[in-house]
Coordinates of C-alpha atoms and ligand atoms in Angstrom, one line a residue:
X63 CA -15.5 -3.6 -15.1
X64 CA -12.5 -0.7 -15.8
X65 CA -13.3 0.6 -12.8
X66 CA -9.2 1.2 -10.5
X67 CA -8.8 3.0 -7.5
X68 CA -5.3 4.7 -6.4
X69 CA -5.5 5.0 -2.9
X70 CA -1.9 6.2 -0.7
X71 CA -1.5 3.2 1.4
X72 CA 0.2 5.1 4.3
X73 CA 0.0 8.6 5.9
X74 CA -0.3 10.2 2.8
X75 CA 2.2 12.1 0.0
X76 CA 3.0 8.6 -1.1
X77 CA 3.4 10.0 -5.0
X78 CA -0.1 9.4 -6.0
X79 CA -0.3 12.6 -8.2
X80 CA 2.7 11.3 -10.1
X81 CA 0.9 7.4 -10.6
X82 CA -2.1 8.6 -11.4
X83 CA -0.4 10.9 -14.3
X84 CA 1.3 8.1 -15.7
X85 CA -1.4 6.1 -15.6
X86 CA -4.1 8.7 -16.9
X87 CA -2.3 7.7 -20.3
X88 CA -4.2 5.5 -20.8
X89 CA -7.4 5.9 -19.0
X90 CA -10.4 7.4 -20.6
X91 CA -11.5 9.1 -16.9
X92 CA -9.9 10.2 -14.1
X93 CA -12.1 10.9 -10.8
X94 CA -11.6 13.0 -7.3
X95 CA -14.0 11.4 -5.2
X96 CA -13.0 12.9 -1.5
X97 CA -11.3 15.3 0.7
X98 CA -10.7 18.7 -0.6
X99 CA -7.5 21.2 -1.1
X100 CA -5.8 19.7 1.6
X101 CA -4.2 17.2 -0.9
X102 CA -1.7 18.7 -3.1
X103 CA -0.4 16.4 -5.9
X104 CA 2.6 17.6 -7.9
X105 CA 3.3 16.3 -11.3
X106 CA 6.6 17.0 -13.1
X107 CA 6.5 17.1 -16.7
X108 CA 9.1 17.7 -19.2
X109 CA 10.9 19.8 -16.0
X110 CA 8.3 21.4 -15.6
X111 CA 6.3 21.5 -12.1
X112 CA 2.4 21.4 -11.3
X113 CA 0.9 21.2 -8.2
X114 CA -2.3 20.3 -8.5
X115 CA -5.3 20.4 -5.9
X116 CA -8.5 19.8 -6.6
X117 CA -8.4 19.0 -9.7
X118 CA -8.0 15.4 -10.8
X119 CA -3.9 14.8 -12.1
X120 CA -5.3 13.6 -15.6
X121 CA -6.1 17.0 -16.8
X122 CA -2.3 17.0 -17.8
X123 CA -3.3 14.5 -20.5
X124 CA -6.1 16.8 -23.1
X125 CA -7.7 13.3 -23.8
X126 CA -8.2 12.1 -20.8
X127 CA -11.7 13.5 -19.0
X128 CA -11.7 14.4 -15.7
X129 CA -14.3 14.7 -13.1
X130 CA -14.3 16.3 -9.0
X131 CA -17.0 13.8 -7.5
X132 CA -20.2 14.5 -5.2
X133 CA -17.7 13.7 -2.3
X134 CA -15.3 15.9 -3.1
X135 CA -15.0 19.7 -0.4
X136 CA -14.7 22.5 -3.2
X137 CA -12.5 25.4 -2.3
X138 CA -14.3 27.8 -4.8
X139 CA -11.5 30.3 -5.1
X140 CA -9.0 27.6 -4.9
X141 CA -10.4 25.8 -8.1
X142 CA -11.1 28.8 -10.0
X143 CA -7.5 30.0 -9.5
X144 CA -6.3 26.4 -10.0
X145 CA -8.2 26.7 -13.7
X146 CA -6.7 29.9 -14.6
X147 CA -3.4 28.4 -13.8
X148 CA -3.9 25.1 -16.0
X149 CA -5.3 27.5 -18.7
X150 CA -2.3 30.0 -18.8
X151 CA 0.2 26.6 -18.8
X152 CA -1.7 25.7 -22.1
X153 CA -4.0 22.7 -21.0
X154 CA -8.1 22.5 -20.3
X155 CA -8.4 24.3 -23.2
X156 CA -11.6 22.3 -23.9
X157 CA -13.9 23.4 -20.8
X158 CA -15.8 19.7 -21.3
X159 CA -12.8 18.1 -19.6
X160 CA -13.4 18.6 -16.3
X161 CA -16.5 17.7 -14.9
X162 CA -17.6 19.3 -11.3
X163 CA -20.5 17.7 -9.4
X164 CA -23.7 20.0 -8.8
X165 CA -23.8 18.0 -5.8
X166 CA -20.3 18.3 -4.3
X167 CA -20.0 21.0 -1.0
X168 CA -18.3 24.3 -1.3
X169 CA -16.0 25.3 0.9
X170 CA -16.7 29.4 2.1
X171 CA -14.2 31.9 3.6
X172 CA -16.1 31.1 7.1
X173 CA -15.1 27.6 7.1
X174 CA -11.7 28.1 6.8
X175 CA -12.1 31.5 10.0
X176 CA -13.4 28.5 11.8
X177 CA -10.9 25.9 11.0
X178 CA -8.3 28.5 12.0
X179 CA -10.1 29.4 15.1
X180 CA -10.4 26.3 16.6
X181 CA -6.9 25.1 15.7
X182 CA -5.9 28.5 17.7
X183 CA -7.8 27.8 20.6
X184 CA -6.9 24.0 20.7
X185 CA -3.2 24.9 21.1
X186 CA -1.4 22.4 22.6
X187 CA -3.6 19.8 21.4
X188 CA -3.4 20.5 17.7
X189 CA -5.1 18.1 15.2
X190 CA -2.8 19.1 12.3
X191 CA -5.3 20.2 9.8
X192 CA -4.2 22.2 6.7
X193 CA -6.8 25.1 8.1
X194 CA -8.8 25.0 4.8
X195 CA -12.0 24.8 5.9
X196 CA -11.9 21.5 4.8
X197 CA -13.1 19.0 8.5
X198 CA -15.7 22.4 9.1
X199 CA -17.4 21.5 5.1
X200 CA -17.7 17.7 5.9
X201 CA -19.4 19.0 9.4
X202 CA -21.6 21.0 7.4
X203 CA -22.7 18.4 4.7
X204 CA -23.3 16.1 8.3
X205 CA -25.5 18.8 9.7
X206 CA -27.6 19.5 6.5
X207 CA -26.4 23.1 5.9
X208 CA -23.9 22.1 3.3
X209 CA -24.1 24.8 0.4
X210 CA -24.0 22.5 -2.7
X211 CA -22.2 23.9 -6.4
X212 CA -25.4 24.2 -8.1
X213 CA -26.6 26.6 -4.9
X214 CA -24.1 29.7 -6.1
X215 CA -26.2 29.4 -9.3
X216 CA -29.0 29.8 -7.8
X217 CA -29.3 33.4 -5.7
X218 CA -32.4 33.0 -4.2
X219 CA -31.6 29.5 -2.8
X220 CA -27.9 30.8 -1.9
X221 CA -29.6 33.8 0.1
X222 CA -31.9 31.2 1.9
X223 CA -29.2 28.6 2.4
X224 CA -26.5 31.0 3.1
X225 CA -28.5 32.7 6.4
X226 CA -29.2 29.1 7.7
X227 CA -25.8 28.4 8.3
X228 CA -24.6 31.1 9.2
X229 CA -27.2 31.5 12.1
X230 CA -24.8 28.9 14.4
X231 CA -21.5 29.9 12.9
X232 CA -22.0 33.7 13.5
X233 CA -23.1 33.3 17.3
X234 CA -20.1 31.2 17.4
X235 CA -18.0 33.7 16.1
X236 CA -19.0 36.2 17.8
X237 CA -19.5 34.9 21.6
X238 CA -16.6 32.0 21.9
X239 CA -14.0 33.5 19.1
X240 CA -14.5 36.8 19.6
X241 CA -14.4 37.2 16.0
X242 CA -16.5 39.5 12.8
X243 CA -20.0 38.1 11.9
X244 CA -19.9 36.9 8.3
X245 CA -22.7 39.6 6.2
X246 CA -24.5 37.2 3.8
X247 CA -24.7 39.9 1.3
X248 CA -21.0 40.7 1.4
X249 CA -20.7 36.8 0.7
X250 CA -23.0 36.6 -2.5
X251 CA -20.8 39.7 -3.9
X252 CA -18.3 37.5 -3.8
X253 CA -19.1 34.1 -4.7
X254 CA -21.1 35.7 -7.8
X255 CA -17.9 36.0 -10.1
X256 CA -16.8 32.7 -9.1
X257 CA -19.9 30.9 -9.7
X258 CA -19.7 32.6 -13.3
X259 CA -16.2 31.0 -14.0
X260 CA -17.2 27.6 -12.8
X261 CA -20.4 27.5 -14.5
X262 CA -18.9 26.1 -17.4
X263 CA -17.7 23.2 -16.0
X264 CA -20.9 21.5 -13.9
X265 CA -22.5 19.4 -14.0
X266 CA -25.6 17.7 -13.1
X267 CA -24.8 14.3 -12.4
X268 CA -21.7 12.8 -12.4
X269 CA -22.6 9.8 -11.2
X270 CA -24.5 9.2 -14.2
X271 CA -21.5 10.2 -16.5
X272 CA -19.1 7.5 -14.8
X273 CA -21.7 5.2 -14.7
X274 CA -22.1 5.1 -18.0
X275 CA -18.5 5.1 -19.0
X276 CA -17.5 1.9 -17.1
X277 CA -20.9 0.5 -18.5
X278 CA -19.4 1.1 -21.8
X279 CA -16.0 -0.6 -21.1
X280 CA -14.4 3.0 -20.6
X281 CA -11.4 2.8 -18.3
X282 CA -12.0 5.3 -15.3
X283 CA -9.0 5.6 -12.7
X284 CA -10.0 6.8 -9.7
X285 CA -7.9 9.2 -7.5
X286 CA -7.2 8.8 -3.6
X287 CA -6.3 11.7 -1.6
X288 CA -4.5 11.9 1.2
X289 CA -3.9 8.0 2.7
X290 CA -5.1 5.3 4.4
X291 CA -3.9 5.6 7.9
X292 CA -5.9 9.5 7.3
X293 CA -8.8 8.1 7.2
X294 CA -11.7 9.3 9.0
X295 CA -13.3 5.5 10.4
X296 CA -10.0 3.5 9.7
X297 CA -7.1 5.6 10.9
X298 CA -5.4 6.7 13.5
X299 CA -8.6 8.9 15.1
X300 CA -8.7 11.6 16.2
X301 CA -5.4 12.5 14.3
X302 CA -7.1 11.6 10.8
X303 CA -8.8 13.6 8.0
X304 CA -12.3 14.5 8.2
X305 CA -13.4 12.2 5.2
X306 CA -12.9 8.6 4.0
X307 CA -9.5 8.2 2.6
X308 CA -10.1 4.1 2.2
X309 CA -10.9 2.8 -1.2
X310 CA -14.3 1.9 -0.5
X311 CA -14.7 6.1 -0.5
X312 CA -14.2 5.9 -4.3
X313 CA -17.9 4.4 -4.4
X314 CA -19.6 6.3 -2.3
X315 CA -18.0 9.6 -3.0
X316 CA -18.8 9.1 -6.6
X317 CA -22.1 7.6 -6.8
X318 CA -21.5 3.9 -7.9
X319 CA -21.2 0.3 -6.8
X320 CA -18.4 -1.7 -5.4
X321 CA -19.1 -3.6 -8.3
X322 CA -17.4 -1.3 -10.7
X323 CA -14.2 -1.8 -9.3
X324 CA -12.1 -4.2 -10.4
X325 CA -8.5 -3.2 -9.0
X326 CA -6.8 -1.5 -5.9
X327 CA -3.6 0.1 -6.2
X328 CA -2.0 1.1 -3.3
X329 CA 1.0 3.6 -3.5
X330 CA 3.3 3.1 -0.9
X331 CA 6.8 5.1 -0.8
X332 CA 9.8 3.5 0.2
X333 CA 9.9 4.4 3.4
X334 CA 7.1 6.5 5.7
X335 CA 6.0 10.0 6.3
X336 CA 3.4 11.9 7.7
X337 CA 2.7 15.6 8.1
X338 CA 1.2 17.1 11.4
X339 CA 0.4 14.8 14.7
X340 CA -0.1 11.7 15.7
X341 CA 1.2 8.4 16.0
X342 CA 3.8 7.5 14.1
X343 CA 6.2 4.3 15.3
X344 CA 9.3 4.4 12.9
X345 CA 9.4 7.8 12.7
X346 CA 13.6 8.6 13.0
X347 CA 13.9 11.6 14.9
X348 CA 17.8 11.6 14.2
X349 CA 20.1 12.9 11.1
X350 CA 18.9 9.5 9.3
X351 CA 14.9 11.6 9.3
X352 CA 16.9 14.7 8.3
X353 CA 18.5 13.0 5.4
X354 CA 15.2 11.5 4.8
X355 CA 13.3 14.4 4.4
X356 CA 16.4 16.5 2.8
X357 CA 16.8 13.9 0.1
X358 CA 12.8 13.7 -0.3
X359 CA 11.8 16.9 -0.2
X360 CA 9.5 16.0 2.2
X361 CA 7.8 18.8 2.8
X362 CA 4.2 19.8 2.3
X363 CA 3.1 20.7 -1.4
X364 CA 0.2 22.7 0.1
X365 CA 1.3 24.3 3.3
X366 CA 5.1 23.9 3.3
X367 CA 5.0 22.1 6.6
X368 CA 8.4 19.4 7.0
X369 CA 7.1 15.9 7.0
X370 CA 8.1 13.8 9.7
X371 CA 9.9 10.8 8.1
X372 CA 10.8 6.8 9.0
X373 CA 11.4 3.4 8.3
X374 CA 8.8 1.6 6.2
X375 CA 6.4 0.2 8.5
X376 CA 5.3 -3.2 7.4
X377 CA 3.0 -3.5 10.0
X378 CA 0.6 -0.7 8.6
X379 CA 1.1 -1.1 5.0
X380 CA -0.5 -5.2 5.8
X381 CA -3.5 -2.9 7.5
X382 CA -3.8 -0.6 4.6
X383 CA -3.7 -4.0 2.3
X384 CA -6.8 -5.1 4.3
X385 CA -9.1 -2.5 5.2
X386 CA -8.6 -1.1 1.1
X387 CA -8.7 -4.4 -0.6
X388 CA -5.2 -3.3 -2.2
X389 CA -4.5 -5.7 -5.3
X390 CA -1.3 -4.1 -6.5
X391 CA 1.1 -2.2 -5.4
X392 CA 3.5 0.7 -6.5
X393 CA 6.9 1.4 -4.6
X394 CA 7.7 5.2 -4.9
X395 CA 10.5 7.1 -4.4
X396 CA 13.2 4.0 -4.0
X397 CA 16.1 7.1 -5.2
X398 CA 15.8 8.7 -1.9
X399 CA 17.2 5.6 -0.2
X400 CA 20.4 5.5 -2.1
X401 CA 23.2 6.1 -0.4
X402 CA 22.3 4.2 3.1
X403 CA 24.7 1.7 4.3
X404 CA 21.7 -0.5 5.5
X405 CA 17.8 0.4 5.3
X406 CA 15.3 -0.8 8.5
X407 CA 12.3 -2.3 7.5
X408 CA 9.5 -2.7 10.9
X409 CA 8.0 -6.3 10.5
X410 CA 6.4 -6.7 13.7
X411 CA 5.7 -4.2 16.7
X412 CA 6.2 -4.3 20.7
X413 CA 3.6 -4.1 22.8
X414 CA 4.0 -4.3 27.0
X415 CA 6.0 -6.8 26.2
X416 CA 4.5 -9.2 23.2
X417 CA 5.1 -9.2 19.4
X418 CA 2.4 -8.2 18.0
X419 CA 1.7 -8.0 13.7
X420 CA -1.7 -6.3 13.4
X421 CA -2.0 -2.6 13.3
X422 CA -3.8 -1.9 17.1
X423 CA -7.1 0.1 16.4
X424 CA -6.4 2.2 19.0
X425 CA -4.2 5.4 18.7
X426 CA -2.7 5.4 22.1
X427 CA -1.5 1.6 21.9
X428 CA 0.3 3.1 18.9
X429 CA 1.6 5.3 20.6
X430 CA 3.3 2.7 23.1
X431 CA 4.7 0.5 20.3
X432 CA 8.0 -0.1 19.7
X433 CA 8.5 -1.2 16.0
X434 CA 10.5 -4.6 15.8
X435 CA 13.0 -2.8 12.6
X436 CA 15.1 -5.5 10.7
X437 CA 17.8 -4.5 8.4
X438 CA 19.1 -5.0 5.1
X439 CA 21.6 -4.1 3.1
X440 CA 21.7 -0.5 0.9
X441 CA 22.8 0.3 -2.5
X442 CA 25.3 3.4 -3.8
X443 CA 24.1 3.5 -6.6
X444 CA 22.3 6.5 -8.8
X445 CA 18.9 5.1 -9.7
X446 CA 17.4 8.1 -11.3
X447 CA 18.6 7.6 -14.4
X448 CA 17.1 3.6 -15.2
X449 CA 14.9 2.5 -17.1
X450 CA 14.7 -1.1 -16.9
X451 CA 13.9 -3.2 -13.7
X452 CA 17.2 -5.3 -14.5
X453 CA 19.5 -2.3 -14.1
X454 CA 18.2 -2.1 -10.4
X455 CA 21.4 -3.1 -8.0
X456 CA 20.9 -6.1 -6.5
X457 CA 20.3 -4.8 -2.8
X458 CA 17.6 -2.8 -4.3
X459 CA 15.8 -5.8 -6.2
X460 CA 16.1 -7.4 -2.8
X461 CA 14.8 -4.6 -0.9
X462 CA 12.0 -4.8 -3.2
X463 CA 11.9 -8.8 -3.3
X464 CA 11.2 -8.6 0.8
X465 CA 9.0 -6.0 1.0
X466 CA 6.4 -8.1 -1.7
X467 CA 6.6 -11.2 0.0
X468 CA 6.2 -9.8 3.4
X469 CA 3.1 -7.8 2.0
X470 CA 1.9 -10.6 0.2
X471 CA 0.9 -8.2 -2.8
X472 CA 2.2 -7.7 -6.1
X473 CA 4.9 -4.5 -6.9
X474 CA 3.9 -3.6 -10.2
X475 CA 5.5 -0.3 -10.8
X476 CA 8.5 1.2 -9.2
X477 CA 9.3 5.0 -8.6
X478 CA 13.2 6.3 -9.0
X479 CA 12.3 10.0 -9.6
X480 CA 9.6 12.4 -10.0
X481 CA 9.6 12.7 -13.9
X482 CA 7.0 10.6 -15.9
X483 CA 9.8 8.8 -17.5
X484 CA 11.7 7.6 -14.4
X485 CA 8.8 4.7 -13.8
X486 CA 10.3 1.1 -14.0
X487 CA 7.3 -0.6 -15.0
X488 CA 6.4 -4.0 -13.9
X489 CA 3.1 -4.4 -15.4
X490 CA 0.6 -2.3 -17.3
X491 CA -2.4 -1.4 -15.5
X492 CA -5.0 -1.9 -17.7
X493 CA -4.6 -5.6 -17.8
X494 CA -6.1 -8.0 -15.4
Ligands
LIG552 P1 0.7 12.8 -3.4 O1 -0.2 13.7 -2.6 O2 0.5 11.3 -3.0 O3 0.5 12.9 -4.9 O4 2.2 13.1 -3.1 P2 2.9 14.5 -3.2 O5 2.8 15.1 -4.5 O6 2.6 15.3 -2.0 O7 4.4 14.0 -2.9 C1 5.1 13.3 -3.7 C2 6.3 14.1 -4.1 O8 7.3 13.2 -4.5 C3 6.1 15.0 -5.3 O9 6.9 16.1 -5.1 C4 6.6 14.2 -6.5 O10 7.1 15.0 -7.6 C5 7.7 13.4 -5.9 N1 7.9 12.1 -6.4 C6 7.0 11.2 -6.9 N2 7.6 10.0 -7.2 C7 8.9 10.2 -6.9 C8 10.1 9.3 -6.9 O11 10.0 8.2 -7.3 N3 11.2 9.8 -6.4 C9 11.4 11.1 -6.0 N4 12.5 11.5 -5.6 N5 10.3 11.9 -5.9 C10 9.1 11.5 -6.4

């Protein structure tokens, strides 16, 4: 079994784009298995920056193969432009290293009218979404009017597929939005030179392909989006993502068994974020947030939006252990906490009254919470520049030290800057 999944153990942005390039190294594979464009990964290499989409972060490595799953939402213009991008920065210059699924669902220009729409009329009430068209796909693929890759290869089927769905979304349009019919000719003219860039790159089963690999001892990472506390079942519903953010989602966006898995890694950052609405009981609404998300750059990679920004929460990162099966951990962005004369850790939360150290299941108990926050110590120093775990300052190691015993998990890497060589490695991954 070579089979690890990197799944963001909080509200996602924990640095998984930056793990999963380090690690992608040394993997043979590197799989997208769910959500869409709404996850924006960026990589830093040698200075220089990539933000990265849809397509898995091990493309940076030429040896490393990388495939978008069956489970994956496929922004069609997004990826192509994403391609040409890679291409013109000098990498995926052999089209056999990306993979896309024939089976995965396209996103259309009518998904996104719609996200839009809705968020518009919602108003007060806003979900958050990225307005990508992304929660309107996953309805689609529900309802059984998904359009699949291999359809824009296909005209005949396209034309077919292409009225069926849009017999609801045009009435839609038209009576509650007050918005343009979509023409389904208009839409082949333009999905036709799309489909001809992308046709180099699918593929018919890529279940099959990673199958095989971790039959033949191949070592296949596989890469989260989003987090944990996004997910659609196990998060903090309704303000979640429309797919399956928990590592279980590796498997069945990807076409294999929970068998194949041998490891979880969680990525966690030092403290918490999370973009758009919803619960969120450390947040720091104060100058300590601001400094947060100054010192963080915390602010969206796809749509620019500030995070929100807190303590860590203990409290959920124990959840996301559970409901992931999260073997290892890695501790990201432990720089942005310099400089703090002491740094709140929640280890328990208030509710009407009681201590309480489970997660509740329901969002507006969240909502009530008050996070029990203890505090410890903080450290002046730089920590950008290490490179050993035994240069850390000792309120840092201890930092660390309490957060692993209270989690109960191992910290096997630790983050102190963007760049692939600021990584204080604990232990290599590809060992059991
Ligand atoms: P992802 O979606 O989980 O990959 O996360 P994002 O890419 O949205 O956010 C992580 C951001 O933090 C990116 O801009 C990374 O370059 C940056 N980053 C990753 N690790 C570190 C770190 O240890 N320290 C700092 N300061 N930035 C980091």
């Amino acid at each position: 079994m070579s089979g690890i999944v990197i799944v963001g153990a909080q509200w996602g942005d924990e640095g998984k784009g930056k793990i999963v390039d380090v690690f992608s190294a040394k993997a043979d594979y590197v799989v997208r298995y769910q959500g869409g464009a709404n996850a924006g990964h960026t990589l830093v290499v040698n200075g220089v920056k990539t933000v990265l989409h849809l397509v898995p972060s091990g493309i940076l490595h030429p040896e490393t193969n990388c495939i978008i799953a069956s489970g994956v939402v496929i922004d069609i213009e997004g990826l192509v432009k994403e391609i040409e991008t890679l291409k013109s920065n000098g990498y995926l210059a052999n089209p056999k290293q990306l993979l896309i699924s024939d089976s995965a669902t396209i996103i259309l220009p009518y998904h996104k009218v719609l996200d839009a729409a809705r968020e518009k009329a919602l108003d007060g009430a806003k979900i958050g979404t990225t307005g990508k068209g992304i929660g309107p796909a996953y309805e689609d693929r529900a309802a059984r009017r998904a359009i699949v890759l291999s359809d824009i290869f296909e005209k005949d089927t396209l034309k077919e597929k292409l009225e069926l769905a849009l017999l609801e979304k045009n009435a839609l349009f038209q009576s509650t939005y007050k918005l343009e019919s979509v023409n389904v000719d208009e839409l082949m003219k333009w999905i036709a030179p799309l489909a001809e860039k992308l046709a180099p790159y699918r593929s018919r089963d890529t279940s099959a392909v990673v199958h095989k690999a971790i039959k033949n001892g191949k070592k296949v990472l596989f890469e989260g989006a989003q987090g944990t506390l996004l997910d659609i079942l196990h998060g903090t519903y309704p303000y979640v993502t429309s797919s399956s953010t928990v590592a279980g989602s590796a498997c069945i966006g990807t076409g294999i068994g929970p068998t194949s898995i041998s490891k979880v890694i969680g990525i966690m950052k030092a403290y918490t974020t999370r973009v758009g609405s919803g619960p969120f009981p450390t947040e720091l609404k104060d100058e300590l947030g601001e400094r947060m998300r100054s010192q963080g750059h915390e602010f969206g990679a796809t749509t620019g939006r500030p995070r929100r920004c807190g303590w860590l929460d203990l409290v959920a990162l124990r959840y996301a252990i559970r409901v992931n099966g999260i073997t290892n951990l890695a501790l990201i962005k432990m720089d942005v906490l310099t400089g703090l004369d002491k740094i709140g850790v929640c280890t328990a939360y208030e509710l009407d009254g009681e201590i309480i150290h489970e997660f509740p299941s329901k969002a507006a108990d969240l909502e009530r919470i008050k996070p029990v926050i203890e505090y410890m110590p903080g450290w002046k120093e730089d920590l950008t520049k290490l490179t050993n775990l035994k240069d850390l300052p000792r309120t840092a190691t201890s930092y660390i030290d309490f957060i692993g015993n209270q989690l109960g998990a191992p910290i096997d890497v630790i983050s102190v800057g963007p760049g692939r060589e600021q990584t204080l490695w604990v232990k290599p991954l590809f060992t059991n």
